[in-house]
């Protein structure tokens, strides 16, 4: 089962997810010489293949697990033209 982080203890967090992501994704440093600083980038673009990347895949893991737990056999979603969310949902199903 999914274990939410400690800071989310008081929230209504899901307990299961469908394994769609390749986790954990790396955190990489990016040097900013102009600002003389380094920032850390979370590489969510590496969560999966071309259709299943980023935060959409992370969200779908929980939404699809909930749908399966409720016995759903159809998933309906909406989005704008060329929606990445719709493409990811279709690929996951």
GROMACS .gro file of N, CA and C in nm:
model
  279
    1UNK      N    1   0.081  -0.120   0.000
    1UNK     CA    2   0.000   0.000   0.000
    1UNK      C    3   0.086   0.127   0.000
    2UNK      N    4   0.028   0.233  -0.047
    2UNK     CA    5   0.095   0.361  -0.052
    2UNK      C    6   0.105   0.421   0.088
    3UNK      N    7   0.220   0.472   0.123
    3UNK     CA    8   0.241   0.538   0.251
    3UNK      C    9   0.260   0.688   0.226
    4UNK      N   10   0.162   0.770   0.263
    4UNK     CA   11   0.178   0.914   0.242
    4UNK      C   12   0.289   0.970   0.330
    5UNK      N   13   0.348   1.083   0.290
    5UNK     CA   14   0.453   1.143   0.373
    5UNK      C   15   0.397   1.189   0.508
    6UNK      N   16   0.485   1.205   0.605
    6UNK     CA   17   0.442   1.242   0.740
    6UNK      C   18   0.363   1.372   0.744
    7UNK      N   19   0.401   1.469   0.658
    7UNK     CA   20   0.331   1.598   0.661
    7UNK      C   21   0.186   1.585   0.618
    8UNK      N   22   0.149   1.474   0.553
    8UNK     CA   23   0.011   1.455   0.505
    8UNK      C   24  -0.073   1.371   0.601
    9UNK      N   25  -0.024   1.349   0.721
    9UNK     CA   26  -0.092   1.260   0.816
    9UNK      C   27  -0.237   1.300   0.843
   10UNK      N   28  -0.268   1.427   0.845
   10UNK     CA   29  -0.404   1.471   0.875
   10UNK      C   30  -0.495   1.482   0.754
   11UNK      N   31  -0.445   1.449   0.636
   11UNK     CA   32  -0.523   1.460   0.513
   11UNK      C   33  -0.586   1.327   0.476
   12UNK      N   34  -0.689   1.331   0.394
   12UNK     CA   35  -0.753   1.209   0.344
   12UNK      C   36  -0.672   1.162   0.223
   13UNK      N   37  -0.573   1.078   0.246
   13UNK     CA   38  -0.484   1.031   0.140
   13UNK      C   39  -0.526   0.893   0.093
   14UNK      N   40  -0.507   0.866  -0.038
   14UNK     CA   41  -0.538   0.731  -0.088
   14UNK      C   42  -0.441   0.629  -0.029
   15UNK      N   43  -0.485   0.505  -0.024
   15UNK     CA   44  -0.400   0.401   0.033
   15UNK      C   45  -0.345   0.305  -0.072
   16UNK      N   46  -0.397   0.311  -0.194
   16UNK     CA   47  -0.348   0.224  -0.300
   16UNK      C   48  -0.325   0.305  -0.427
   17UNK      N   49  -0.242   0.248  -0.513
   17UNK     CA   50  -0.219   0.310  -0.644
   17UNK      C   51  -0.187   0.200  -0.745
   18UNK      N   52  -0.211   0.231  -0.871
   18UNK     CA   53  -0.176   0.142  -0.982
   18UNK      C   54  -0.034   0.180  -1.024
   19UNK      N   55   0.054   0.084  -1.037
   19UNK     CA   56   0.194   0.113  -1.070
   19UNK      C   57   0.213   0.152  -1.215
   20UNK      N   58   0.207   0.281  -1.245
   20UNK     CA   59   0.230   0.331  -1.380
   20UNK      C   60   0.366   0.398  -1.394
   21UNK      N   61   0.419   0.450  -1.285
   21UNK     CA   62   0.542   0.530  -1.289
   21UNK      C   63   0.666   0.445  -1.266
   22UNK      N   64   0.775   0.491  -1.325
   22UNK     CA   65   0.907   0.438  -1.293
   22UNK      C   66   0.962   0.528  -1.182
   23UNK      N   67   0.957   0.479  -1.058
   23UNK     CA   68   0.996   0.561  -0.944
   23UNK      C   69   1.111   0.498  -0.868
   24UNK      N   70   1.189   0.573  -0.797
   24UNK     CA   71   1.182   0.719  -0.785
   24UNK      C   72   1.249   0.786  -0.904
   25UNK      N   73   1.204   0.905  -0.936
   25UNK     CA   74   1.269   0.983  -1.040
   25UNK      C   75   1.382   1.063  -0.977
   26UNK      N   76   1.487   1.090  -1.053
   26UNK     CA   77   1.603   1.157  -0.995
   26UNK      C   78   1.580   1.305  -0.967
   27UNK      N   79   1.659   1.356  -0.876
   27UNK     CA   80   1.667   1.499  -0.849
   27UNK      C   81   1.807   1.540  -0.895
   28UNK      N   82   1.814   1.635  -0.988
   28UNK     CA   83   1.942   1.673  -1.045
   28UNK      C   84   1.973   1.820  -1.016
   29UNK      N   85   2.099   1.851  -0.988
   29UNK     CA   86   2.137   1.991  -0.966
   29UNK      C   87   2.149   2.066  -1.098
   30UNK      N   88   2.113   2.191  -1.097
   30UNK     CA   89   2.131   2.280  -1.212
   30UNK      C   90   2.203   2.405  -1.162
   31UNK      N   91   2.322   2.426  -1.215
   31UNK     CA   92   2.403   2.541  -1.175
   31UNK      C   93   2.352   2.666  -1.247
   32UNK      N   94   2.333   2.774  -1.172
   32UNK     CA   95   2.295   2.904  -1.228
   32UNK      C   96   2.408   3.002  -1.200
   33UNK      N   97   2.506   3.009  -1.290
   33UNK     CA   98   2.623   3.092  -1.265
   33UNK      C   99   2.589   3.240  -1.248
   34UNK      N  100   2.491   3.290  -1.322
   34UNK     CA  101   2.454   3.432  -1.312
   34UNK      C  102   2.408   3.465  -1.171
   35UNK      N  103   2.332   3.375  -1.110
   35UNK     CA  104   2.282   3.397  -0.975
   35UNK      C  105   2.375   3.339  -0.869
   36UNK      N  106   2.482   3.271  -0.915
   36UNK     CA  107   2.578   3.207  -0.824
   36UNK      C  108   2.508   3.112  -0.727
   37UNK      N  109   2.422   3.028  -0.784
   37UNK     CA  110   2.346   2.936  -0.701
   37UNK      C  111   2.317   2.806  -0.777
   38UNK      N  112   2.269   2.709  -0.705
   38UNK     CA  113   2.230   2.581  -0.763
   38UNK      C  114   2.086   2.554  -0.723
   39UNK      N  115   2.006   2.510  -0.820
   39UNK     CA  116   1.870   2.466  -0.788
   39UNK      C  117   1.860   2.317  -0.816
   40UNK      N  118   1.767   2.252  -0.752
   40UNK     CA  119   1.747   2.110  -0.771
   40UNK      C  120   1.621   2.088  -0.854
   41UNK      N  121   1.633   2.007  -0.959
   41UNK     CA  122   1.523   1.978  -1.049
   41UNK      C  123   1.474   1.836  -1.026
   42UNK      N  124   1.345   1.820  -1.000
   42UNK     CA  125   1.284   1.688  -0.988
   42UNK      C  126   1.245   1.644  -1.128
   43UNK      N  127   1.302   1.535  -1.177
   43UNK     CA  128   1.286   1.492  -1.315
   43UNK      C  129   1.162   1.406  -1.335
   44UNK      N  130   1.043   1.466  -1.321
   44UNK     CA  131   0.920   1.393  -1.343
   44UNK      C  132   0.897   1.360  -1.490
   45UNK      N  133   0.978   1.417  -1.579
   45UNK     CA  134   0.969   1.378  -1.719
   45UNK      C  135   1.021   1.236  -1.740
   46UNK      N  136   1.080   1.177  -1.638
   46UNK     CA  137   1.136   1.043  -1.647
   46UNK      C  138   1.049   0.938  -1.577
   47UNK      N  139   0.922   0.970  -1.551
   47UNK     CA  140   0.834   0.875  -1.482
   47UNK      C  141   0.791   0.758  -1.569
   48UNK      N  142   0.795   0.775  -1.702
   48UNK     CA  143   0.749   0.667  -1.788
   48UNK      C  144   0.784   0.693  -1.933
   49UNK      N  145   0.711   0.629  -2.023
   49UNK     CA  146   0.735   0.645  -2.167
   49UNK      C  147   0.681   0.778  -2.218
   50UNK      N  148   0.670   0.789  -2.349
   50UNK     CA  149   0.630   0.915  -2.412
   50UNK      C  150   0.490   0.961  -2.368
   51UNK      N  151   0.399   0.867  -2.350
   51UNK     CA  152   0.261   0.904  -2.314
   51UNK      C  153   0.241   0.917  -2.164
   52UNK      N  154   0.325   0.855  -2.085
   52UNK     CA  155   0.305   0.851  -1.941
   52UNK      C  156   0.420   0.920  -1.869
   53UNK      N  157   0.418   1.050  -1.866
   53UNK     CA  158   0.524   1.124  -1.798
   53UNK      C  159   0.465   1.232  -1.709
   54UNK      N  160   0.542   1.273  -1.612
   54UNK     CA  161   0.510   1.389  -1.530
   54UNK      C  162   0.401   1.367  -1.427
   55UNK      N  163   0.347   1.479  -1.382
   55UNK     CA  164   0.249   1.476  -1.273
   55UNK      C  165   0.120   1.407  -1.314
   56UNK      N  166   0.089   1.403  -1.442
   56UNK     CA  167  -0.034   1.338  -1.487
   56UNK      C  168  -0.030   1.189  -1.454
   57UNK      N  169   0.084   1.128  -1.473
   57UNK     CA  170   0.098   0.985  -1.443
   57UNK      C  171   0.086   0.959  -1.293
   58UNK      N  172   0.148   1.045  -1.214
   58UNK     CA  173   0.138   1.029  -1.068
   58UNK      C  174  -0.007   1.038  -1.023
   59UNK      N  175  -0.081   1.133  -1.077
   59UNK     CA  176  -0.222   1.149  -1.042
   59UNK      C  177  -0.304   1.029  -1.088
   60UNK      N  178  -0.277   0.981  -1.211
   60UNK     CA  179  -0.352   0.868  -1.265
   60UNK      C  180  -0.333   0.741  -1.183
   61UNK      N  181  -0.217   0.723  -1.124
   61UNK     CA  182  -0.195   0.604  -1.040
   61UNK      C  183  -0.302   0.592  -0.932
   62UNK      N  184  -0.336   0.704  -0.872
   62UNK     CA  185  -0.435   0.704  -0.763
   62UNK      C  186  -0.579   0.703  -0.817
   63UNK      N  187  -0.605   0.778  -0.923
   63UNK     CA  188  -0.741   0.781  -0.979
   63UNK      C  189  -0.782   0.645  -1.034
   64UNK      N  190  -0.692   0.579  -1.105
   64UNK     CA  191  -0.725   0.447  -1.161
   64UNK      C  192  -0.735   0.340  -1.053
   65UNK      N  193  -0.653   0.350  -0.949
   65UNK     CA  194  -0.665   0.255  -0.837
   65UNK      C  195  -0.801   0.270  -0.770
   66UNK      N  196  -0.846   0.394  -0.753
   66UNK     CA  197  -0.977   0.419  -0.693
   66UNK      C  198  -1.088   0.362  -0.782
   67UNK      N  199  -1.077   0.384  -0.913
   67UNK     CA  200  -1.178   0.333  -1.006
   67UNK      C  201  -1.183   0.180  -1.002
   68UNK      N  202  -1.067   0.115  -1.001
   68UNK     CA  203  -1.063  -0.031  -0.993
   68UNK      C  204  -1.122  -0.082  -0.862
   69UNK      N  205  -1.090  -0.014  -0.752
   69UNK     CA  206  -1.142  -0.055  -0.621
   69UNK      C  207  -1.294  -0.044  -0.615
   70UNK      N  208  -1.349   0.048  -0.691
   70UNK     CA  209  -1.495   0.065  -0.695
   70UNK      C  210  -1.562  -0.022  -0.800
   71UNK      N  211  -1.483  -0.104  -0.870
   71UNK     CA  212  -1.539  -0.196  -0.969
   71UNK      C  213  -1.570  -0.132  -1.103
   72UNK      N  214  -1.517  -0.017  -1.130
   72UNK     CA  215  -1.543   0.050  -1.257
   72UNK      C  216  -1.476  -0.025  -1.372
   73UNK      N  217  -1.542  -0.027  -1.487
   73UNK     CA  218  -1.479  -0.087  -1.604
   73UNK      C  219  -1.472   0.012  -1.721
   74UNK      N  220  -1.508   0.137  -1.694
   74UNK     CA  221  -1.501   0.244  -1.793
   74UNK      C  222  -1.443   0.368  -1.724
   75UNK      N  223  -1.355   0.437  -1.795
   75UNK     CA  224  -1.300   0.562  -1.746
   75UNK      C  225  -1.336   0.671  -1.845
   76UNK      N  226  -1.393   0.780  -1.796
   76UNK     CA  227  -1.429   0.894  -1.879
   76UNK      C  228  -1.351   1.015  -1.828
   77UNK      N  229  -1.287   1.085  -1.921
   77UNK     CA  230  -1.214   1.206  -1.883
   77UNK      C  231  -1.233   1.310  -1.992
   78UNK      N  232  -1.202   1.433  -1.961
   78UNK     CA  233  -1.213   1.540  -2.060
   78UNK      C  234  -1.086   1.623  -2.058
   79UNK      N  235  -1.068   1.697  -2.164
   79UNK     CA  236  -0.953   1.785  -2.173
   79UNK      C  237  -0.960   1.866  -2.301
   80UNK      N  238  -0.872   1.961  -2.310
   80UNK     CA  239  -0.866   2.044  -2.429
   80UNK      C  240  -0.808   1.968  -2.547
   81UNK      N  241  -0.808   2.035  -2.661
   81UNK     CA  242  -0.751   1.976  -2.781
   81UNK      C  243  -0.604   1.942  -2.756
   82UNK      N  244  -0.563   1.825  -2.794
   82UNK     CA  245  -0.427   1.773  -2.773
   82UNK      C  246  -0.392   1.765  -2.624
   83UNK      N  247  -0.489   1.728  -2.543
   83UNK     CA  248  -0.470   1.719  -2.398
   83UNK      C  249  -0.371   1.609  -2.360
   84UNK      N  250  -0.267   1.647  -2.286
   84UNK     CA  251  -0.172   1.548  -2.235
   84UNK      C  252  -0.237   1.455  -2.134
   85UNK      N  253  -0.329   1.509  -2.054
   85UNK     CA  254  -0.400   1.427  -1.955
   85UNK      C  255  -0.483   1.319  -2.025
   86UNK      N  256  -0.556   1.356  -2.129
   86UNK     CA  257  -0.638   1.258  -2.201
   86UNK      C  258  -0.551   1.152  -2.268
   87UNK      N  259  -0.440   1.193  -2.325
   87UNK     CA  260  -0.348   1.099  -2.390
   87UNK      C  261  -0.291   1.002  -2.285
   88UNK      N  262  -0.251   1.053  -2.169
   88UNK     CA  263  -0.196   0.968  -2.064
   88UNK      C  264  -0.301   0.871  -2.012
   89UNK      N  265  -0.426   0.918  -1.996
   89UNK     CA  266  -0.533   0.832  -1.948
   89UNK      C  267  -0.559   0.719  -2.047
   90UNK      N  268  -0.564   0.751  -2.176
   90UNK     CA  269  -0.586   0.649  -2.278
   90UNK      C  270  -0.472   0.547  -2.278
   91UNK      N  271  -0.350   0.593  -2.265
   91UNK     CA  272  -0.234   0.503  -2.264
   91UNK      C  273  -0.235   0.414  -2.140
   92UNK      N  274  -0.277   0.466  -2.026
   92UNK     CA  275  -0.278   0.390  -1.901
   92UNK      C  276  -0.387   0.284  -1.902
   93UNK      N  277  -0.497   0.311  -1.971
   93UNK     CA  278  -0.608   0.215  -1.973
   93UNK      C  279  -0.586   0.109  -2.077
   0.00000   0.00000   0.00000
